[in-house]
Amino acid sequence: MRTKILSAVYFLAAVMFIFPQLRPPFLTDVISKALIILILIVLFLDNSGRINTWTQRMILIALLFSWFGDIALELDANKDMMFMTGLAFFLLAQVSYFIAFILTPGPGRPVYMLLMMILPVVAYGLFLVAFLYNDLGEMRLPVIIYAMVIMAMLVGALTRAGKTGRTSFWLVLAGAALFVLSDSLLAVNKFSYAIPAGSVLIMSTYVLGQYLIVTGSIRQFRKKLV
């Protein structure tokens, strides 16, 4: 029951950020966005009990870096500096998720099966970089590095195959894929051309992706959410 309530509050906070006209006047962009991941952290901690595995610790660290990144991207003092700061925080979040995923104990799938699963991720990453390449300018190297890291995060989610229950695996994989999609849309929207309703699509995929990663990770350790 607590998870259902926190989930409802989480998505309500997201809706209020995405659609400011639905937001109470005392909630600024920064505050409303900061609430989103903060609520997800509470949901994670409420379901995790004692954080006694490295997988759980790294999920929590990833959420904290995501929270810092969200706040940085909403600060207006210096847009370029804050974008780079936010990018750095999200890069650390992706690294943390990658570590959490590969630390999942278990035999997993045979190497040849993993390679077959990873190839489409590599192909997509190359396509995305090639698509953006001529528009990146001075941001070329940071964006390429970030693209490599986020694709590695998605690969990490794939390596959980056979190590967890089906529900946990597919929730985390879907969440990781949505996170990649959100960042892809953000990059295209910022560097190549404006996507119609881009901000709505970017935030919607991001919010849902983070939620699926967290709830899927919780199900790795317990069958039911509280």
PDB file of C-alpha atoms in Angstrom:
ATOM      1  CA  MET A   1       0.000   0.000   0.000  1.00  0.00           C
ATOM      2  CA  ARG A   2       2.817   2.432   0.854  1.00  0.00           C
ATOM      3  CA  THR A   3       4.444   1.764  -2.530  1.00  0.00           C
ATOM      4  CA  LYS A   4       1.179   2.499  -4.337  1.00  0.00           C
ATOM      5  CA  ILE A   5       0.845   5.814  -2.504  1.00  0.00           C
ATOM      6  CA  LEU A   6       4.477   6.799  -3.123  1.00  0.00           C
ATOM      7  CA  SER A   7       4.163   5.759  -6.773  1.00  0.00           C
ATOM      8  CA  ALA A   8       1.088   7.940  -7.194  1.00  0.00           C
ATOM      9  CA  VAL A   9       2.869  10.890  -5.560  1.00  0.00           C
ATOM     10  CA  TYR A  10       5.936  10.266  -7.747  1.00  0.00           C
ATOM     11  CA  PHE A  11       3.978  10.424 -10.994  1.00  0.00           C
ATOM     12  CA  LEU A  12       1.922  13.369  -9.719  1.00  0.00           C
ATOM     13  CA  ALA A  13       5.140  15.294  -9.024  1.00  0.00           C
ATOM     14  CA  ALA A  14       6.322  14.439 -12.537  1.00  0.00           C
ATOM     15  CA  VAL A  15       3.072  15.647 -14.097  1.00  0.00           C
ATOM     16  CA  MET A  16       3.285  18.930 -12.155  1.00  0.00           C
ATOM     17  CA  PHE A  17       6.801  19.509 -13.474  1.00  0.00           C
ATOM     18  CA  ILE A  18       5.989  18.549 -17.071  1.00  0.00           C
ATOM     19  CA  PHE A  19       2.787  20.629 -17.105  1.00  0.00           C
ATOM     20  CA  PRO A  20       3.447  23.792 -15.028  1.00  0.00           C
ATOM     21  CA  GLN A  21      -0.142  24.980 -15.434  1.00  0.00           C
ATOM     22  CA  LEU A  22      -1.197  22.144 -13.104  1.00  0.00           C
ATOM     23  CA  ARG A  23       1.361  23.111 -10.464  1.00  0.00           C
ATOM     24  CA  PRO A  24       0.656  25.095  -7.265  1.00  0.00           C
ATOM     25  CA  PRO A  25       2.199  28.595  -7.558  1.00  0.00           C
ATOM     26  CA  PHE A  26       4.599  28.060  -4.634  1.00  0.00           C
ATOM     27  CA  LEU A  27       6.404  25.223  -6.481  1.00  0.00           C
ATOM     28  CA  THR A  28       9.172  26.528  -8.739  1.00  0.00           C
ATOM     29  CA  ASP A  29      10.670  24.498 -11.592  1.00  0.00           C
ATOM     30  CA  VAL A  30      13.679  23.585  -9.445  1.00  0.00           C
ATOM     31  CA  ILE A  31      11.623  22.477  -6.437  1.00  0.00           C
ATOM     32  CA  SER A  32       9.071  20.522  -8.452  1.00  0.00           C
ATOM     33  CA  LYS A  33      11.781  18.690 -10.388  1.00  0.00           C
ATOM     34  CA  ALA A  34      13.802  17.993  -7.246  1.00  0.00           C
ATOM     35  CA  LEU A  35      10.757  16.307  -5.700  1.00  0.00           C
ATOM     36  CA  ILE A  36      10.555  13.632  -8.411  1.00  0.00           C
ATOM     37  CA  ILE A  37      13.689  11.592  -7.716  1.00  0.00           C
ATOM     38  CA  LEU A  38      13.519  12.437  -3.998  1.00  0.00           C
ATOM     39  CA  ILE A  39      10.200  10.583  -3.806  1.00  0.00           C
ATOM     40  CA  LEU A  40      11.685   7.655  -5.730  1.00  0.00           C
ATOM     41  CA  ILE A  41      14.560   7.504  -3.236  1.00  0.00           C
ATOM     42  CA  VAL A  42      12.029   7.298  -0.396  1.00  0.00           C
ATOM     43  CA  LEU A  43      10.197   4.503  -2.243  1.00  0.00           C
ATOM     44  CA  PHE A  44      13.455   2.603  -2.736  1.00  0.00           C
ATOM     45  CA  LEU A  45      14.540   2.965   0.893  1.00  0.00           C
ATOM     46  CA  ASP A  46      11.084   2.040   2.178  1.00  0.00           C
ATOM     47  CA  ASN A  47      11.190  -1.238   0.251  1.00  0.00           C
ATOM     48  CA  SER A  48      14.852  -2.058   0.770  1.00  0.00           C
ATOM     49  CA  GLY A  49      15.118  -2.139   4.552  1.00  0.00           C
ATOM     50  CA  ARG A  50      18.798  -2.451   5.361  1.00  0.00           C
ATOM     51  CA  ILE A  51      21.000  -1.495   2.410  1.00  0.00           C
ATOM     52  CA  ASN A  52      23.405  -4.409   2.826  1.00  0.00           C
ATOM     53  CA  THR A  53      24.439  -5.336  -0.740  1.00  0.00           C
ATOM     54  CA  TRP A  54      26.581  -3.431  -3.223  1.00  0.00           C
ATOM     55  CA  THR A  55      23.805  -3.657  -5.802  1.00  0.00           C
ATOM     56  CA  GLN A  56      21.447  -1.801  -3.461  1.00  0.00           C
ATOM     57  CA  ARG A  57      24.115   0.739  -2.540  1.00  0.00           C
ATOM     58  CA  MET A  58      24.891   1.502  -6.167  1.00  0.00           C
ATOM     59  CA  ILE A  59      21.195   1.904  -7.046  1.00  0.00           C
ATOM     60  CA  LEU A  60      20.888   4.430  -4.213  1.00  0.00           C
ATOM     61  CA  ILE A  61      24.038   6.245  -5.364  1.00  0.00           C
ATOM     62  CA  ALA A  62      22.687   6.341  -8.937  1.00  0.00           C
ATOM     63  CA  LEU A  63      19.472   7.912  -7.682  1.00  0.00           C
ATOM     64  CA  LEU A  64      21.394  10.522  -5.692  1.00  0.00           C
ATOM     65  CA  PHE A  65      23.496  11.458  -8.727  1.00  0.00           C
ATOM     66  CA  SER A  66      20.303  11.630 -10.818  1.00  0.00           C
ATOM     67  CA  TRP A  67      18.796  13.954  -8.203  1.00  0.00           C
ATOM     68  CA  PHE A  68      21.836  16.235  -8.323  1.00  0.00           C
ATOM     69  CA  GLY A  69      21.717  16.162 -12.129  1.00  0.00           C
ATOM     70  CA  ASP A  70      18.048  17.126 -12.220  1.00  0.00           C
ATOM     71  CA  ILE A  71      18.674  20.102  -9.952  1.00  0.00           C
ATOM     72  CA  ALA A  72      21.736  21.235 -11.927  1.00  0.00           C
ATOM     73  CA  LEU A  73      19.835  21.194 -15.220  1.00  0.00           C
ATOM     74  CA  GLU A  74      17.150  23.479 -13.773  1.00  0.00           C
ATOM     75  CA  LEU A  75      19.472  26.170 -12.391  1.00  0.00           C
ATOM     76  CA  ASP A  76      19.572  29.321 -14.516  1.00  0.00           C
ATOM     77  CA  ALA A  77      22.789  30.942 -13.254  1.00  0.00           C
ATOM     78  CA  ASN A  78      24.931  29.672 -16.128  1.00  0.00           C
ATOM     79  CA  LYS A  79      23.125  27.448 -18.596  1.00  0.00           C
ATOM     80  CA  ASP A  80      26.241  26.055 -20.293  1.00  0.00           C
ATOM     81  CA  MET A  81      28.030  25.354 -17.023  1.00  0.00           C
ATOM     82  CA  MET A  82      24.917  23.827 -15.454  1.00  0.00           C
ATOM     83  CA  PHE A  83      24.349  21.625 -18.500  1.00  0.00           C
ATOM     84  CA  MET A  84      27.894  20.288 -18.223  1.00  0.00           C
ATOM     85  CA  THR A  85      27.455  19.811 -14.470  1.00  0.00           C
ATOM     86  CA  GLY A  86      24.173  17.990 -15.013  1.00  0.00           C
ATOM     87  CA  LEU A  87      25.777  15.855 -17.723  1.00  0.00           C
ATOM     88  CA  ALA A  88      28.589  14.923 -15.311  1.00  0.00           C
ATOM     89  CA  PHE A  89      26.132  13.939 -12.576  1.00  0.00           C
ATOM     90  CA  PHE A  90      24.088  11.817 -14.960  1.00  0.00           C
ATOM     91  CA  LEU A  91      27.232  10.183 -16.303  1.00  0.00           C
ATOM     92  CA  LEU A  92      28.058   9.180 -12.715  1.00  0.00           C
ATOM     93  CA  ALA A  93      24.485   7.930 -12.304  1.00  0.00           C
ATOM     94  CA  GLN A  94      24.851   5.737 -15.401  1.00  0.00           C
ATOM     95  CA  VAL A  95      28.177   4.360 -14.140  1.00  0.00           C
ATOM     96  CA  SER A  96      26.534   3.580 -10.793  1.00  0.00           C
ATOM     97  CA  TYR A  97      23.634   1.767 -12.471  1.00  0.00           C
ATOM     98  CA  PHE A  98      26.096  -0.177 -14.639  1.00  0.00           C
ATOM     99  CA  ILE A  99      28.018  -1.320 -11.558  1.00  0.00           C
ATOM    100  CA  ALA A 100      24.780  -2.250  -9.781  1.00  0.00           C
ATOM    101  CA  PHE A 101      23.642  -4.349 -12.730  1.00  0.00           C
ATOM    102  CA  ILE A 102      26.888  -6.235 -13.312  1.00  0.00           C
ATOM    103  CA  LEU A 103      27.214  -6.952  -9.583  1.00  0.00           C
ATOM    104  CA  THR A 104      23.963  -8.928  -9.698  1.00  0.00           C
ATOM    105  CA  PRO A 105      24.986 -12.409  -8.495  1.00  0.00           C
ATOM    106  CA  GLY A 106      24.278 -15.540 -10.525  1.00  0.00           C
ATOM    107  CA  PRO A 107      25.567 -17.524 -13.511  1.00  0.00           C
ATOM    108  CA  GLY A 108      23.733 -15.511 -16.154  1.00  0.00           C
ATOM    109  CA  ARG A 109      23.553 -16.370 -19.834  1.00  0.00           C
ATOM    110  CA  PRO A 110      26.362 -17.953 -21.911  1.00  0.00           C
ATOM    111  CA  VAL A 111      28.793 -15.464 -23.467  1.00  0.00           C
ATOM    112  CA  TYR A 112      27.598 -16.069 -27.034  1.00  0.00           C
ATOM    113  CA  MET A 113      24.004 -15.277 -26.019  1.00  0.00           C
ATOM    114  CA  LEU A 114      25.096 -12.072 -24.291  1.00  0.00           C
ATOM    115  CA  LEU A 115      26.999 -11.012 -27.392  1.00  0.00           C
ATOM    116  CA  MET A 116      23.888 -11.517 -29.509  1.00  0.00           C
ATOM    117  CA  MET A 117      21.913  -9.366 -27.064  1.00  0.00           C
ATOM    118  CA  ILE A 118      24.579  -6.645 -26.914  1.00  0.00           C
ATOM    119  CA  LEU A 119      25.062  -6.178 -30.666  1.00  0.00           C
ATOM    120  CA  PRO A 120      21.812  -4.190 -31.187  1.00  0.00           C
ATOM    121  CA  VAL A 121      22.835  -1.844 -28.337  1.00  0.00           C
ATOM    122  CA  VAL A 122      26.232  -1.223 -29.935  1.00  0.00           C
ATOM    123  CA  ALA A 123      24.586  -0.648 -33.322  1.00  0.00           C
ATOM    124  CA  TYR A 124      22.140   1.867 -31.834  1.00  0.00           C
ATOM    125  CA  GLY A 125      24.939   3.717 -30.021  1.00  0.00           C
ATOM    126  CA  LEU A 126      26.955   4.034 -33.235  1.00  0.00           C
ATOM    127  CA  PHE A 127      23.878   5.214 -35.135  1.00  0.00           C
ATOM    128  CA  LEU A 128      23.087   7.857 -32.503  1.00  0.00           C
ATOM    129  CA  VAL A 129      26.642   9.245 -32.467  1.00  0.00           C
ATOM    130  CA  ALA A 130      26.781   9.284 -36.271  1.00  0.00           C
ATOM    131  CA  PHE A 131      23.424  11.088 -36.406  1.00  0.00           C
ATOM    132  CA  LEU A 132      24.541  13.794 -33.955  1.00  0.00           C
ATOM    133  CA  TYR A 133      28.214  14.024 -34.947  1.00  0.00           C
ATOM    134  CA  ASN A 134      28.176  17.066 -37.256  1.00  0.00           C
ATOM    135  CA  ASP A 135      25.961  19.086 -34.895  1.00  0.00           C
ATOM    136  CA  LEU A 136      27.916  18.612 -31.677  1.00  0.00           C
ATOM    137  CA  GLY A 137      30.721  21.138 -32.164  1.00  0.00           C
ATOM    138  CA  GLU A 138      32.731  21.578 -28.937  1.00  0.00           C
ATOM    139  CA  MET A 139      30.433  19.126 -27.166  1.00  0.00           C
ATOM    140  CA  ARG A 140      31.470  16.258 -29.453  1.00  0.00           C
ATOM    141  CA  LEU A 141      33.831  14.499 -27.043  1.00  0.00           C
ATOM    142  CA  PRO A 142      31.640  14.834 -23.884  1.00  0.00           C
ATOM    143  CA  VAL A 143      28.564  13.589 -25.766  1.00  0.00           C
ATOM    144  CA  ILE A 144      30.421  10.637 -27.305  1.00  0.00           C
ATOM    145  CA  ILE A 145      31.772   9.651 -23.873  1.00  0.00           C
ATOM    146  CA  TYR A 146      28.300   9.969 -22.366  1.00  0.00           C
ATOM    147  CA  ALA A 147      26.790   7.891 -25.178  1.00  0.00           C
ATOM    148  CA  MET A 148      29.335   5.138 -24.550  1.00  0.00           C
ATOM    149  CA  VAL A 149      28.560   5.136 -20.824  1.00  0.00           C
ATOM    150  CA  ILE A 150      24.782   5.045 -21.204  1.00  0.00           C
ATOM    151  CA  MET A 151      25.020   2.218 -23.749  1.00  0.00           C
ATOM    152  CA  ALA A 152      27.220   0.368 -21.249  1.00  0.00           C
ATOM    153  CA  MET A 153      24.476   0.886 -18.654  1.00  0.00           C
ATOM    154  CA  LEU A 154      21.959  -0.737 -20.999  1.00  0.00           C
ATOM    155  CA  VAL A 155      24.393  -3.591 -21.641  1.00  0.00           C
ATOM    156  CA  GLY A 156      24.695  -3.973 -17.861  1.00  0.00           C
ATOM    157  CA  ALA A 157      20.922  -4.386 -17.641  1.00  0.00           C
ATOM    158  CA  LEU A 158      21.133  -7.129 -20.279  1.00  0.00           C
ATOM    159  CA  THR A 159      23.770  -9.019 -18.269  1.00  0.00           C
ATOM    160  CA  ARG A 160      21.168  -9.557 -15.517  1.00  0.00           C
ATOM    161  CA  ALA A 161      19.457 -12.141 -17.769  1.00  0.00           C
ATOM    162  CA  GLY A 162      19.300 -15.465 -15.960  1.00  0.00           C
ATOM    163  CA  LYS A 163      20.485 -13.934 -12.684  1.00  0.00           C
ATOM    164  CA  THR A 164      17.143 -12.591 -11.467  1.00  0.00           C
ATOM    165  CA  GLY A 165      13.476 -13.414 -11.807  1.00  0.00           C
ATOM    166  CA  ARG A 166      11.819 -12.570 -15.124  1.00  0.00           C
ATOM    167  CA  THR A 167       9.816  -9.680 -13.655  1.00  0.00           C
ATOM    168  CA  SER A 168      12.890  -8.024 -12.163  1.00  0.00           C
ATOM    169  CA  PHE A 169      14.912  -8.507 -15.351  1.00  0.00           C
ATOM    170  CA  TRP A 170      12.310  -7.106 -17.729  1.00  0.00           C
ATOM    171  CA  LEU A 171      11.390  -4.157 -15.505  1.00  0.00           C
ATOM    172  CA  VAL A 172      15.026  -3.070 -15.191  1.00  0.00           C
ATOM    173  CA  LEU A 173      15.728  -3.662 -18.894  1.00  0.00           C
ATOM    174  CA  ALA A 174      12.656  -1.652 -19.941  1.00  0.00           C
ATOM    175  CA  GLY A 175      13.652   1.127 -17.539  1.00  0.00           C
ATOM    176  CA  ALA A 176      17.230   1.215 -18.849  1.00  0.00           C
ATOM    177  CA  ALA A 177      15.971   1.304 -22.459  1.00  0.00           C
ATOM    178  CA  LEU A 178      13.629   4.201 -21.632  1.00  0.00           C
ATOM    179  CA  PHE A 179      16.500   6.049 -19.947  1.00  0.00           C
ATOM    180  CA  VAL A 180      18.569   5.636 -23.129  1.00  0.00           C
ATOM    181  CA  LEU A 181      15.616   6.841 -25.206  1.00  0.00           C
ATOM    182  CA  SER A 182      15.142   9.886 -22.958  1.00  0.00           C
ATOM    183  CA  ASP A 183      18.804  10.892 -23.241  1.00  0.00           C
ATOM    184  CA  SER A 184      18.740  10.257 -26.995  1.00  0.00           C
ATOM    185  CA  LEU A 185      15.744  12.568 -27.384  1.00  0.00           C
ATOM    186  CA  LEU A 186      17.461  15.170 -25.197  1.00  0.00           C
ATOM    187  CA  ALA A 187      20.599  15.075 -27.358  1.00  0.00           C
ATOM    188  CA  VAL A 188      18.672  15.314 -30.638  1.00  0.00           C
ATOM    189  CA  ASN A 189      16.475  18.103 -29.254  1.00  0.00           C
ATOM    190  CA  LYS A 190      19.463  20.114 -27.983  1.00  0.00           C
ATOM    191  CA  PHE A 191      21.963  19.626 -30.791  1.00  0.00           C
ATOM    192  CA  SER A 192      20.154  18.689 -34.022  1.00  0.00           C
ATOM    193  CA  TYR A 193      16.593  19.932 -34.249  1.00  0.00           C
ATOM    194  CA  ALA A 194      13.648  20.741 -32.017  1.00  0.00           C
ATOM    195  CA  ILE A 195      11.383  17.740 -31.435  1.00  0.00           C
ATOM    196  CA  PRO A 196       7.660  18.574 -31.233  1.00  0.00           C
ATOM    197  CA  ALA A 197       6.646  18.263 -27.568  1.00  0.00           C
ATOM    198  CA  GLY A 198      10.263  17.335 -26.926  1.00  0.00           C
ATOM    199  CA  SER A 199      10.346  18.296 -23.251  1.00  0.00           C
ATOM    200  CA  VAL A 200       7.243  16.203 -22.551  1.00  0.00           C
ATOM    201  CA  LEU A 201       8.681  13.153 -24.315  1.00  0.00           C
ATOM    202  CA  ILE A 202      12.093  13.538 -22.658  1.00  0.00           C
ATOM    203  CA  MET A 203      10.731  13.852 -19.126  1.00  0.00           C
ATOM    204  CA  SER A 204       8.032  11.196 -19.575  1.00  0.00           C
ATOM    205  CA  THR A 205      10.502   8.542 -20.725  1.00  0.00           C
ATOM    206  CA  TYR A 206      12.992   9.598 -18.032  1.00  0.00           C
ATOM    207  CA  VAL A 207      10.461   9.436 -15.193  1.00  0.00           C
ATOM    208  CA  LEU A 208       9.054   6.081 -16.289  1.00  0.00           C
ATOM    209  CA  GLY A 209      12.538   4.673 -16.941  1.00  0.00           C
ATOM    210  CA  GLN A 210      13.808   5.579 -13.476  1.00  0.00           C
ATOM    211  CA  TYR A 211      10.675   4.134 -11.871  1.00  0.00           C
ATOM    212  CA  LEU A 212      10.988   0.818 -13.709  1.00  0.00           C
ATOM    213  CA  ILE A 213      14.693   0.482 -12.865  1.00  0.00           C
ATOM    214  CA  VAL A 214      14.013   1.065  -9.172  1.00  0.00           C
ATOM    215  CA  THR A 215      10.967  -1.176  -8.847  1.00  0.00           C
ATOM    216  CA  GLY A 216      12.678  -3.880 -10.903  1.00  0.00           C
ATOM    217  CA  SER A 217      15.748  -3.681  -8.677  1.00  0.00           C
ATOM    218  CA  ILE A 218      13.596  -3.958  -5.560  1.00  0.00           C
ATOM    219  CA  ARG A 219      12.018  -7.126  -6.964  1.00  0.00           C
ATOM    220  CA  GLN A 220      15.480  -8.622  -7.222  1.00  0.00           C
ATOM    221  CA  PHE A 221      15.500  -8.828  -3.423  1.00  0.00           C
ATOM    222  CA  ARG A 222      11.818  -9.246  -2.504  1.00  0.00           C
ATOM    223  CA  LYS A 223       8.753 -10.698  -4.165  1.00  0.00           C
ATOM    224  CA  LYS A 224       6.242  -8.039  -3.107  1.00  0.00           C
ATOM    225  CA  LEU A 225       6.519  -4.304  -2.625  1.00  0.00           C
ATOM    226  CA  VAL A 226       5.342  -2.882   0.681  1.00  0.00           C
TER     227      VAL A 226
END
